[in-house]
Amino acid sequence: MTLFMQLQGSLLASMRKLGAVVLFLGEILAQCPAAFTRPRLISAQVHNAGVLSLVIIMTSAFFVGMVIGLQGYDSLARLRQEDILGAGVALTLIKELGPVVTALLFAGRAGTALASEIGLMRATDQLAAMEVMAIDPIRRIVAPRFVGGAISVPLLTAVFNAIGILGAWFIGVYIMGVDGGAFWSQMQEYVDPSDIGEGVSKSIVFGIAASLIAVYEGYNCAPTAEGVGMATTRTVVTTSIAVLILDYMITAFLI
Amino acid sequence: MKAALAADNLIEISGLRFSRGSRLIFDGLELAIPRGSITAIMGPSGTGKTTLLRMFTGQLKPDAGSVLVAGQEVPRLSRSDLYALRRRMGMLFQNSALLTDFSVFENVAFPVRENTDLPERLLRNLVLTKLQSVGLRGAANLMPSELSGGMSRRVAMARAMVLDPELLLYDEPFSGLDPISLGVVLRLIRLNNDALGLTSIVVSHDVAEISHIADHCFVISEGKVIASGRPDELADSESELVRQFMTGAVDGPVPFHYPAPDYRQQLLGSS
Ligand SMILES: Nc1ncnc2c1ncn2[C@@H]1O[C@H](COP(=O)(O)OP(=O)(O)OP(=O)(O)O)[C@@H](O)[C@H]1O
Ligand SMILES: [Mg+2]
């Protein structure tokens, strides 16, 4: 009974938060046209959120690629189907692992940085000071960060996929001796444009969700040191859950 | 009569009521601030002095009552009218609120860059002039993390006045300053007010300091103005309340304690 009530309570709280996040998205979108008139602010954020995440994305991608290469080789070798390793790896990465893992890593590296940066501005009255200076903090601070993050995720996903495939190639072809020509040609054969479309649409949705959650948590954090800490934690937790739920929904919708 | 008053007063507050949760912060507050003067707002910690300033800037809305600034009803202004009104104000925050990513120069330049299209050369001169007036032209390239508390306060002052506002709000400009910086800040407030012809509102509990420069004082306690007048009038006021505040007695009609259950009972109580 108490468990049921707890579930009901947290479900209600999640719904209320979802509503608040959607309203916040509306506020940001209303300021986006103004933000686009200053592309430098956005490109600075693509640098912050995207370029600075590159190392962690590339390292993770190489290892994820290697482990899929190894597992894939092990399974396929039992069926004497090693030649389709390239196709299997590419499909797994492009449709599923690339967008999901990139979004999770983005939440950990860039999302937390965004939330704590904006949260600190809230806690030290910098946002209030801007309001008094007749500068809308949503336009000047939040919108460029949201757009920069949302642009970064699909780009990072593309990098993740490319490096991941390279990792799988390294294990499969270079170490395990799968035929290199077969690896690439089977990949070309089996990966459809629609698969790529699925991956790209996922990464766009995840980028919007991850950036939105990070700026929302930062902007609405309690104006104290603990408030900022809690906002960063909530950013990772909420983004992870949101990405996994959205991933299922998009997959179910597209298949 | 009312219209004649409105002409000289930049700010008029009447019947202001505001509460945070169950705590009533303003309970029918009345206040009028004449143009061109320095007005001190005093009161014990936690009475809502910062909250009152946020009513002037429209960052908080009252539950009831009227907040007239420059003849405009702040809580009812549309967003764009409110932003237009804010361009005529400057505010010094209690904790300076400098933008941590920007240098001193860029902090002062920030409101100019965002609100005007001033050419770079003019902007540079404007910012350097304001920094010179607070004695920190030499610190233009430092980052906020490299400043002392008093220096940050002065940078924030330069930023608040960079667009030559009509109204400057200072929230606790003296707290944590050494005697020299304090003297500098006091002199700056007076100088700004007289040279630029603006209206200044200074929130402070440094009774002695503020008495030097204020033309008029309001003492706020428990949601109301409990006394107002020139600093020397307040010092020999009849009211026990006001004398307690001006002389700094610990307890008296103005409670030192935040509302709490009975002390003895709480200490001896079982849980
Ligand atoms: N965000 C908030 N949420 C709830 N209560 C608040 C909030 N901010 C302030 N308060 C309460 O409002 C009251 C007035 O706060 P305010 O900051 O205006 O006081 P103050 O007069 O400026 O005090 P000080 O001199 O210490 O700066 C305080 O009792 C405080 O507890
Ligand atoms: Mg205060």
Coordinates of C-alpha atoms and ligand atoms in Angstrom, one line a residue:
Chain A
M1 CA 0.0 0.0 0.0
T2 CA 2.7 2.5 1.0
L3 CA 4.7 1.4 -2.0
F4 CA 1.7 2.0 -4.2
M5 CA 1.2 5.4 -2.7
Q6 CA 4.9 6.3 -3.1
L7 CA 4.7 5.3 -6.8
Q8 CA 1.6 7.4 -7.2
G9 CA 3.3 10.3 -5.5
S10 CA 6.4 10.2 -7.6
L11 CA 4.4 9.6 -10.8
L12 CA 2.4 12.8 -10.0
A13 CA 5.6 14.7 -9.2
S14 CA 7.2 13.5 -12.5
M15 CA 4.1 14.6 -14.5
R16 CA 4.2 18.1 -12.8
K17 CA 7.9 18.4 -13.6
L18 CA 7.4 17.3 -17.2
G19 CA 4.8 20.0 -17.5
A20 CA 7.2 22.6 -16.1
V21 CA 10.0 21.5 -18.4
V22 CA 7.7 21.7 -21.5
L23 CA 6.6 25.3 -20.4
F24 CA 10.3 26.2 -20.0
L25 CA 11.0 24.8 -23.5
G26 CA 8.3 27.1 -24.8
E27 CA 10.0 30.1 -23.1
I28 CA 13.3 29.2 -24.6
L29 CA 11.9 28.6 -28.1
A30 CA 10.3 32.1 -27.9
Q31 CA 13.8 33.5 -27.4
C32 CA 15.5 31.4 -29.9
P33 CA 15.0 33.7 -32.9
A34 CA 16.7 36.4 -30.9
A35 CA 19.5 34.0 -29.9
F36 CA 20.1 33.1 -33.6
T37 CA 20.8 36.7 -34.4
R38 CA 24.0 36.3 -32.3
P39 CA 25.6 33.2 -33.8
R40 CA 28.8 33.8 -31.9
L41 CA 27.1 33.1 -28.6
I42 CA 25.9 29.8 -30.0
S43 CA 29.2 28.7 -31.5
A44 CA 30.9 29.4 -28.2
Q45 CA 28.4 27.0 -26.6
V46 CA 29.0 24.4 -29.3
H47 CA 32.6 24.7 -28.4
N48 CA 31.9 24.3 -24.6
A49 CA 29.4 21.5 -24.9
G50 CA 30.7 19.8 -28.0
V51 CA 34.4 20.2 -28.6
L52 CA 35.2 19.8 -24.9
S53 CA 33.3 16.5 -24.8
L54 CA 35.2 15.1 -27.9
V55 CA 37.9 13.3 -25.9
I56 CA 35.6 11.4 -23.6
I57 CA 33.3 10.6 -26.6
M58 CA 36.1 9.3 -28.7
T59 CA 37.7 7.3 -26.0
S60 CA 34.5 5.7 -25.0
A61 CA 33.5 5.1 -28.6
F62 CA 36.7 3.2 -29.3
F63 CA 36.3 0.9 -26.4
V64 CA 32.6 0.4 -27.0
G65 CA 33.4 -0.4 -30.7
M66 CA 36.1 -2.9 -29.6
V67 CA 33.8 -4.7 -27.2
I68 CA 31.0 -5.0 -29.8
G69 CA 33.6 -6.2 -32.3
L70 CA 34.8 -8.8 -29.8
Q71 CA 31.4 -10.0 -28.7
G72 CA 30.1 -9.9 -32.3
Y73 CA 33.0 -11.9 -33.6
D74 CA 32.6 -14.5 -30.8
S75 CA 28.9 -15.0 -31.6
L76 CA 29.3 -14.9 -35.4
A77 CA 32.3 -17.2 -35.4
R78 CA 30.1 -20.0 -33.8
L79 CA 27.8 -19.7 -36.8
R80 CA 30.7 -19.3 -39.2
Q81 CA 29.3 -15.9 -40.2
E82 CA 32.3 -13.6 -39.3
D83 CA 31.9 -11.8 -42.6
I84 CA 28.8 -9.9 -41.6
L85 CA 30.6 -8.5 -38.5
G86 CA 30.9 -5.1 -40.1
A87 CA 27.2 -4.9 -40.9
G88 CA 26.2 -6.1 -37.4
V89 CA 28.5 -3.6 -35.6
A90 CA 27.4 -0.7 -37.8
L91 CA 23.7 -1.4 -37.3
T92 CA 24.1 -1.7 -33.5
L93 CA 26.1 1.5 -33.3
I94 CA 24.1 3.6 -35.7
K95 CA 20.6 2.6 -34.6
E96 CA 21.1 2.2 -30.9
L97 CA 24.3 2.4 -29.0
G98 CA 25.7 5.5 -30.7
P99 CA 22.8 7.9 -29.9
V100 CA 22.1 6.4 -26.5
V101 CA 25.7 6.2 -25.2
T102 CA 26.6 9.6 -26.6
A103 CA 23.6 11.2 -24.9
L104 CA 24.5 9.6 -21.6
L105 CA 28.1 10.7 -21.8
F106 CA 26.9 14.2 -22.9
A107 CA 24.7 14.4 -19.8
G108 CA 27.7 13.5 -17.6
R109 CA 30.2 15.8 -19.2
A110 CA 28.4 18.8 -20.7
G111 CA 25.0 18.6 -19.1
T112 CA 26.4 18.7 -15.6
A113 CA 28.7 21.6 -16.6
L114 CA 25.7 23.5 -18.0
A115 CA 23.5 22.9 -15.0
S116 CA 26.2 23.9 -12.5
E117 CA 27.2 27.0 -14.5
I118 CA 23.7 28.3 -14.8
G119 CA 22.9 27.2 -11.2
L120 CA 25.9 29.1 -9.9
M121 CA 24.7 32.2 -11.8
R122 CA 21.4 31.7 -10.0
A123 CA 23.0 31.2 -6.6
T124 CA 25.2 34.3 -6.9
D125 CA 22.4 36.6 -8.2
Q126 CA 24.0 36.9 -11.6
L127 CA 20.7 36.1 -13.3
A128 CA 18.9 38.5 -11.0
A129 CA 21.5 41.2 -11.8
M130 CA 20.9 40.6 -15.6
E131 CA 17.1 41.0 -15.1
V132 CA 17.7 44.3 -13.4
M133 CA 20.0 45.4 -16.2
A134 CA 17.0 44.8 -18.5
I135 CA 18.7 41.8 -20.1
D136 CA 16.6 38.7 -20.3
P137 CA 18.7 35.8 -18.9
I138 CA 16.7 33.3 -21.0
R139 CA 17.6 35.0 -24.2
R140 CA 21.2 35.8 -23.2
I141 CA 22.2 32.8 -21.2
V142 CA 19.8 29.9 -21.5
A143 CA 18.8 29.9 -25.2
P144 CA 22.4 29.9 -26.6
R145 CA 23.3 27.1 -24.3
F146 CA 20.3 25.1 -25.2
V147 CA 20.8 25.5 -28.9
G148 CA 24.5 24.8 -28.6
G149 CA 23.9 21.6 -26.7
A150 CA 21.2 20.5 -29.1
I151 CA 23.5 21.0 -32.1
S152 CA 26.4 19.2 -30.4
V153 CA 24.7 15.9 -29.6
P154 CA 24.0 14.8 -33.2
L155 CA 27.5 15.8 -34.2
L156 CA 29.1 13.9 -31.3
T157 CA 26.9 10.9 -32.2
A158 CA 28.4 10.9 -35.7
V159 CA 31.9 11.0 -34.2
F160 CA 31.0 8.3 -31.8
N161 CA 29.7 6.0 -34.6
A162 CA 32.7 6.5 -36.8
I163 CA 35.2 5.8 -34.0
G164 CA 33.2 2.9 -32.7
I165 CA 33.2 1.3 -36.1
L166 CA 37.0 1.9 -36.3
G167 CA 37.3 0.1 -32.9
A168 CA 35.3 -2.9 -34.1
W169 CA 37.4 -3.0 -37.3
F170 CA 40.6 -2.9 -35.2
I171 CA 39.5 -6.0 -33.2
G172 CA 37.6 -7.9 -35.9
V173 CA 39.9 -7.4 -38.9
Y174 CA 43.3 -6.4 -37.5
I175 CA 43.3 -8.7 -34.4
M176 CA 40.9 -11.6 -35.2
G177 CA 41.6 -11.8 -38.9
V178 CA 38.1 -11.2 -40.4
D179 CA 38.4 -10.4 -44.1
G180 CA 38.7 -6.6 -44.4
G181 CA 36.9 -6.4 -47.7
A182 CA 34.0 -8.4 -46.4
F183 CA 33.8 -6.2 -43.3
W184 CA 33.2 -3.0 -45.3
S185 CA 31.2 -4.4 -48.2
Q186 CA 28.7 -6.2 -45.9
M187 CA 28.4 -3.0 -44.0
Q188 CA 27.5 -1.2 -47.2
E189 CA 25.1 -3.9 -48.2
Y190 CA 23.1 -4.1 -45.0
V191 CA 23.0 -0.5 -43.7
D192 CA 20.0 1.3 -45.2
P193 CA 19.5 5.0 -45.3
S194 CA 16.5 4.4 -43.1
D195 CA 18.8 3.0 -40.4
I196 CA 20.9 6.1 -40.5
G197 CA 17.7 8.2 -40.4
E198 CA 16.6 6.3 -37.3
G199 CA 19.9 7.0 -35.6
V200 CA 19.9 10.7 -36.6
S201 CA 16.4 11.3 -35.4
K202 CA 17.2 9.7 -32.1
S203 CA 20.3 11.8 -31.6
I204 CA 18.4 15.0 -32.4
V205 CA 15.6 14.1 -29.9
F206 CA 18.2 13.1 -27.3
G207 CA 20.2 16.3 -27.9
I208 CA 17.1 18.5 -27.3
A209 CA 16.1 16.5 -24.2
A210 CA 19.6 16.4 -22.6
S211 CA 20.2 20.1 -23.2
L212 CA 16.7 21.1 -22.1
I213 CA 17.0 19.1 -18.8
A214 CA 20.4 20.6 -18.1
V215 CA 19.4 24.2 -18.6
Y216 CA 16.1 23.7 -16.8
E217 CA 17.8 22.2 -13.7
G218 CA 20.4 24.9 -13.6
Y219 CA 17.9 27.8 -14.1
N220 CA 15.5 26.5 -11.5
C221 CA 17.9 25.3 -8.9
A222 CA 17.7 26.5 -5.3
P223 CA 20.0 29.5 -5.0
T224 CA 22.5 27.8 -2.6
A225 CA 25.6 25.7 -2.8
E226 CA 23.5 22.5 -2.1
G227 CA 21.0 23.6 -4.7
V228 CA 23.7 23.7 -7.4
G229 CA 25.0 20.3 -6.3
M230 CA 21.5 18.8 -6.4
A231 CA 20.8 20.4 -9.8
T232 CA 23.8 18.7 -11.3
T233 CA 22.9 15.3 -9.8
R234 CA 19.3 15.6 -11.0
T235 CA 20.6 16.5 -14.5
V236 CA 22.4 13.2 -14.9
V237 CA 19.6 11.1 -13.3
T238 CA 16.7 12.8 -15.2
T239 CA 18.6 12.8 -18.5
S240 CA 19.5 9.1 -18.3
I241 CA 16.0 8.1 -17.6
A242 CA 14.5 10.4 -20.2
V243 CA 17.0 9.1 -22.9
L244 CA 16.2 5.5 -22.2
I245 CA 12.4 6.1 -22.2
L246 CA 12.6 8.2 -25.4
D247 CA 14.8 5.6 -27.0
Y248 CA 12.2 2.9 -26.5
M249 CA 9.4 5.2 -27.7
I250 CA 11.2 6.2 -30.9
T251 CA 12.3 2.6 -31.7
A252 CA 8.7 1.3 -31.2
F253 CA 7.4 4.1 -33.4
L254 CA 9.9 3.6 -36.2
I255 CA 10.0 -0.2 -36.4
Chain B
M1 CA -2.8 67.1 -3.7
K2 CA -1.9 63.5 -4.7
A3 CA -0.9 64.6 -8.2
A4 CA 1.3 67.3 -6.8
L5 CA 3.1 64.8 -4.6
A6 CA 3.5 62.4 -7.4
A7 CA 5.5 65.0 -9.4
D8 CA 8.3 65.1 -6.8
N9 CA 8.3 61.5 -5.8
L10 CA 10.1 59.0 -7.9
I11 CA 8.8 56.1 -5.8
E12 CA 5.5 55.8 -4.0
I13 CA 4.5 52.7 -2.1
S14 CA 1.1 52.3 -0.5
G15 CA -0.7 49.5 1.3
L16 CA 2.0 47.0 0.3
R17 CA 1.4 43.5 1.5
F18 CA 3.6 40.5 0.7
S19 CA 4.1 37.1 2.3
R20 CA 6.6 34.3 1.8
G21 CA 4.8 31.1 2.6
S22 CA 3.0 31.7 5.9
R23 CA 5.3 34.5 6.9
L24 CA 4.0 38.0 6.4
I25 CA 6.9 40.2 5.3
F26 CA 5.1 43.5 4.5
D27 CA 1.8 44.4 6.1
G28 CA 0.5 47.7 4.8
L29 CA 3.9 49.4 4.1
E30 CA 3.7 53.0 3.0
L31 CA 6.7 54.9 1.7
A32 CA 7.5 57.8 -0.6
I33 CA 10.9 58.6 -2.0
P34 CA 11.5 62.1 -3.4
R35 CA 13.5 62.6 -6.6
G36 CA 17.1 63.6 -6.3
S37 CA 17.6 62.6 -2.7
I38 CA 19.5 59.9 -0.9
T39 CA 17.1 57.8 1.1
A40 CA 18.3 55.2 3.6
I41 CA 16.2 52.2 4.3
M42 CA 17.2 50.6 7.6
G43 CA 15.9 47.7 9.6
P44 CA 16.9 44.6 11.4
S45 CA 18.2 41.6 9.4
G46 CA 15.5 39.6 7.7
T47 CA 12.8 42.4 7.8
G48 CA 12.6 42.4 4.0
K49 CA 14.8 45.3 2.9
T50 CA 16.2 43.3 -0.1
T51 CA 12.7 42.1 -0.8
L52 CA 11.5 45.7 -0.9
L53 CA 14.2 46.6 -3.5
R54 CA 13.0 43.6 -5.6
M55 CA 9.5 45.1 -5.5
F56 CA 10.9 48.3 -7.0
T57 CA 12.6 46.4 -9.8
G58 CA 9.6 44.3 -10.5
Q59 CA 11.4 41.0 -9.7
L60 CA 8.8 40.3 -7.0
K61 CA 5.1 41.1 -7.2
P62 CA 3.2 42.2 -4.1
D63 CA 0.1 40.3 -2.9
A64 CA -1.7 43.7 -2.6
G65 CA -1.0 47.4 -2.7
S66 CA 0.6 49.7 -5.2
V67 CA 4.3 50.2 -6.2
L68 CA 4.6 53.3 -8.3
V69 CA 8.0 54.0 -9.8
A70 CA 8.4 57.0 -12.0
G71 CA 4.6 57.2 -12.2
Q72 CA 4.2 53.6 -13.4
E73 CA 2.5 50.8 -11.5
V74 CA 5.3 48.3 -11.6
P75 CA 3.4 45.0 -10.8
R76 CA 1.0 45.7 -13.7
L77 CA 3.6 46.6 -16.4
S78 CA 3.9 44.5 -19.4
R79 CA 7.2 42.7 -19.9
S80 CA 8.6 45.2 -22.4
D81 CA 7.5 48.2 -20.4
L82 CA 9.1 46.7 -17.3
Y83 CA 12.3 46.2 -19.2
A84 CA 12.2 49.8 -20.5
L85 CA 11.7 51.0 -16.9
R86 CA 14.6 48.8 -15.7
R87 CA 16.9 50.5 -18.2
R88 CA 16.4 53.6 -16.1
M89 CA 17.5 51.9 -12.9
G90 CA 20.8 50.5 -11.6
M91 CA 21.1 48.1 -8.7
L92 CA 24.1 47.1 -6.5
F93 CA 23.5 43.6 -5.2
Q94 CA 24.3 42.6 -1.7
N95 CA 26.9 40.2 -3.0
S96 CA 28.0 42.3 -6.0
A97 CA 26.8 39.6 -8.5
L98 CA 29.6 40.2 -11.0
L99 CA 29.6 37.8 -14.0
T100 CA 32.3 35.3 -13.2
D101 CA 33.3 34.6 -16.8
F102 CA 33.9 38.2 -17.7
S103 CA 36.8 40.5 -16.8
V104 CA 36.2 43.7 -14.8
F105 CA 36.1 45.7 -18.0
E106 CA 33.6 43.4 -19.7
N107 CA 31.4 43.3 -16.6
V108 CA 31.0 47.1 -16.7
A109 CA 30.6 47.0 -20.4
F110 CA 28.0 44.2 -20.3
P111 CA 24.8 46.3 -19.9
V112 CA 26.1 48.8 -22.5
R113 CA 26.8 46.0 -25.1
E114 CA 23.5 44.3 -24.5
N115 CA 21.3 47.4 -24.4
T116 CA 22.9 49.8 -26.9
D117 CA 24.8 49.8 -30.2
L118 CA 27.6 52.1 -28.9
P119 CA 30.7 52.0 -31.1
E120 CA 33.6 50.1 -29.5
R121 CA 35.8 53.2 -29.1
L122 CA 33.0 55.2 -27.2
L123 CA 32.2 52.1 -25.2
R124 CA 35.8 51.8 -24.1
N125 CA 36.0 55.4 -23.0
L126 CA 32.7 55.2 -21.2
V127 CA 33.7 52.0 -19.3
L128 CA 37.1 53.4 -18.4
T129 CA 35.5 56.7 -17.2
K130 CA 33.2 54.7 -14.8
L131 CA 36.1 52.5 -13.6
Q132 CA 38.2 55.6 -13.0
S133 CA 35.4 57.1 -10.9
V134 CA 35.5 54.1 -8.6
G135 CA 39.3 54.0 -8.6
L136 CA 39.7 50.7 -10.5
R137 CA 40.7 51.7 -14.0
G138 CA 44.0 49.8 -13.3
A139 CA 42.0 46.7 -12.5
A140 CA 40.2 46.6 -15.8
N141 CA 41.8 43.4 -16.9
L142 CA 41.4 41.4 -13.7
M143 CA 38.8 38.7 -13.4
P144 CA 36.2 38.9 -10.6
S145 CA 37.8 36.0 -8.8
E146 CA 41.0 38.1 -8.4
L147 CA 39.2 41.0 -6.6
S148 CA 38.7 41.6 -2.9
G149 CA 35.1 42.0 -1.6
G150 CA 35.5 45.8 -1.5
M151 CA 36.9 45.9 -5.0
S152 CA 34.0 43.8 -6.3
R153 CA 31.6 46.1 -4.7
R154 CA 33.1 49.1 -6.5
V155 CA 33.1 47.3 -9.8
A156 CA 29.4 46.5 -9.3
M157 CA 28.9 50.1 -8.6
A158 CA 30.5 51.2 -11.8
R159 CA 28.4 48.6 -13.6
A160 CA 25.2 49.8 -12.0
M161 CA 25.8 53.4 -13.0
V162 CA 27.3 52.8 -16.5
L163 CA 24.1 53.6 -18.3
D164 CA 23.5 56.8 -16.2
P165 CA 20.3 55.6 -14.5
E166 CA 17.8 57.9 -12.8
L167 CA 17.5 55.6 -9.8
L168 CA 20.3 53.7 -8.1
L169 CA 19.5 51.0 -5.6
Y170 CA 22.3 50.0 -3.2
D171 CA 21.8 46.8 -1.2
E172 CA 24.1 46.9 1.8
P173 CA 27.0 48.7 0.1
F174 CA 29.1 48.9 3.3
S175 CA 29.0 45.4 4.7
G176 CA 32.5 43.9 5.1
L177 CA 34.4 47.0 3.9
D178 CA 37.5 48.3 5.6
P179 CA 37.3 51.9 6.8
I180 CA 39.1 53.3 3.8
S181 CA 36.9 51.5 1.2
L182 CA 33.9 52.4 3.3
G183 CA 34.8 56.1 3.1
V184 CA 35.4 55.7 -0.6
V185 CA 32.0 54.1 -1.2
L186 CA 30.2 56.6 1.0
R187 CA 31.8 59.5 -0.9
L188 CA 30.9 57.8 -4.2
I189 CA 27.3 57.4 -3.3
R190 CA 27.0 61.1 -2.4
L191 CA 29.1 62.2 -5.4
N192 CA 27.1 60.1 -7.9
N193 CA 23.9 61.4 -6.5
D194 CA 24.9 65.1 -6.7
A195 CA 26.9 65.0 -9.9
L196 CA 24.5 62.9 -12.0
G197 CA 21.3 64.2 -10.3
L198 CA 20.0 60.7 -9.6
T199 CA 17.9 59.3 -6.9
S200 CA 19.6 56.9 -4.5
I201 CA 18.2 54.3 -2.2
V202 CA 20.6 52.8 0.2
V203 CA 19.7 49.8 2.3
S204 CA 22.0 49.5 5.3
H205 CA 22.1 48.7 8.9
D206 CA 25.2 50.8 9.5
V207 CA 23.3 53.6 11.2
A208 CA 26.4 55.7 11.9
E209 CA 27.7 55.5 8.3
I210 CA 24.5 56.1 6.5
S211 CA 23.6 59.1 8.7
H212 CA 26.5 61.0 7.1
I213 CA 25.0 60.9 3.6
A214 CA 21.3 60.2 3.8
D215 CA 18.8 63.0 3.3
H216 CA 16.0 60.9 4.7
C217 CA 15.7 57.6 6.5
F218 CA 13.0 55.0 6.9
V219 CA 13.2 52.3 9.5
I220 CA 11.3 49.2 8.7
S221 CA 10.3 46.5 11.2
E222 CA 7.7 43.8 11.2
G223 CA 6.3 44.7 7.8
K224 CA 5.8 48.4 8.5
V225 CA 7.7 51.7 8.4
I226 CA 8.1 52.4 12.1
A227 CA 9.9 55.7 11.8
S228 CA 11.0 58.1 9.1
G229 CA 12.8 61.4 9.0
R230 CA 16.2 63.1 8.8
P231 CA 19.0 61.1 10.5
D232 CA 19.4 63.6 13.3
E233 CA 15.6 63.6 13.9
L234 CA 15.6 59.9 14.2
A235 CA 18.6 59.9 16.6
D236 CA 16.6 61.8 19.2
S237 CA 13.3 60.3 18.4
E238 CA 10.7 59.9 21.1
S239 CA 10.0 56.4 20.1
E240 CA 11.7 53.7 22.0
L241 CA 11.7 51.5 18.9
V242 CA 13.7 53.9 16.9
R243 CA 16.2 54.8 19.6
Q244 CA 16.8 51.1 20.1
F245 CA 17.6 50.7 16.5
M246 CA 19.7 53.9 16.2
T247 CA 21.8 53.1 19.3
G248 CA 22.0 49.4 18.7
A249 CA 20.5 48.0 21.9
V250 CA 20.3 44.2 21.6
D251 CA 16.7 43.6 22.6
G252 CA 13.8 46.0 23.0
P253 CA 10.7 46.7 21.0
V254 CA 12.4 45.5 17.8
P255 CA 12.9 41.7 18.4
F256 CA 16.4 40.4 17.8
H257 CA 15.0 36.9 17.4
Y258 CA 13.3 35.3 14.4
P259 CA 9.8 34.2 15.5
A260 CA 10.2 30.9 17.5
P261 CA 8.4 28.8 20.0
D262 CA 9.1 29.4 23.7
Y263 CA 12.8 29.0 24.3
R264 CA 12.6 27.4 27.8
Q265 CA 9.9 25.0 26.6
Q266 CA 11.9 23.9 23.6
L267 CA 15.1 23.3 25.5
L268 CA 13.3 21.3 28.3
G269 CA 10.8 19.7 26.0
S270 CA 10.9 15.9 25.5
S271 CA 11.6 16.1 21.7
Ligands
LIG1 N1 13.5 32.9 -1.6 C1 12.9 33.0 -0.4 N2 12.0 32.0 0.0 C2 11.4 32.1 1.2 N3 11.7 33.1 2.1 C3 12.5 34.0 1.8 C4 13.2 34.0 0.5 N4 14.0 35.1 0.4 C5 13.9 35.7 1.6 N5 13.0 35.1 2.4 C6 12.5 35.6 3.7 O1 12.1 36.9 3.6 C7 12.5 37.6 4.7 C8 13.1 38.9 4.2 O2 14.3 38.7 3.5 P1 15.2 39.8 3.0 O3 16.4 39.2 2.2 O4 14.4 40.8 2.2 O5 15.8 40.4 4.3 P2 16.8 41.7 4.5 O6 16.0 42.7 5.3 O7 17.4 42.1 3.2 O8 17.8 41.1 5.5 P3 19.4 41.3 5.5 O9 19.6 42.6 6.2 O10 19.9 40.2 6.4 O11 19.9 41.3 4.1 C9 13.5 36.8 5.5 O12 12.8 36.5 6.7 C10 13.7 35.6 4.7 O13 13.6 34.5 5.6
MG2 MG 19.2 41.9 2.3

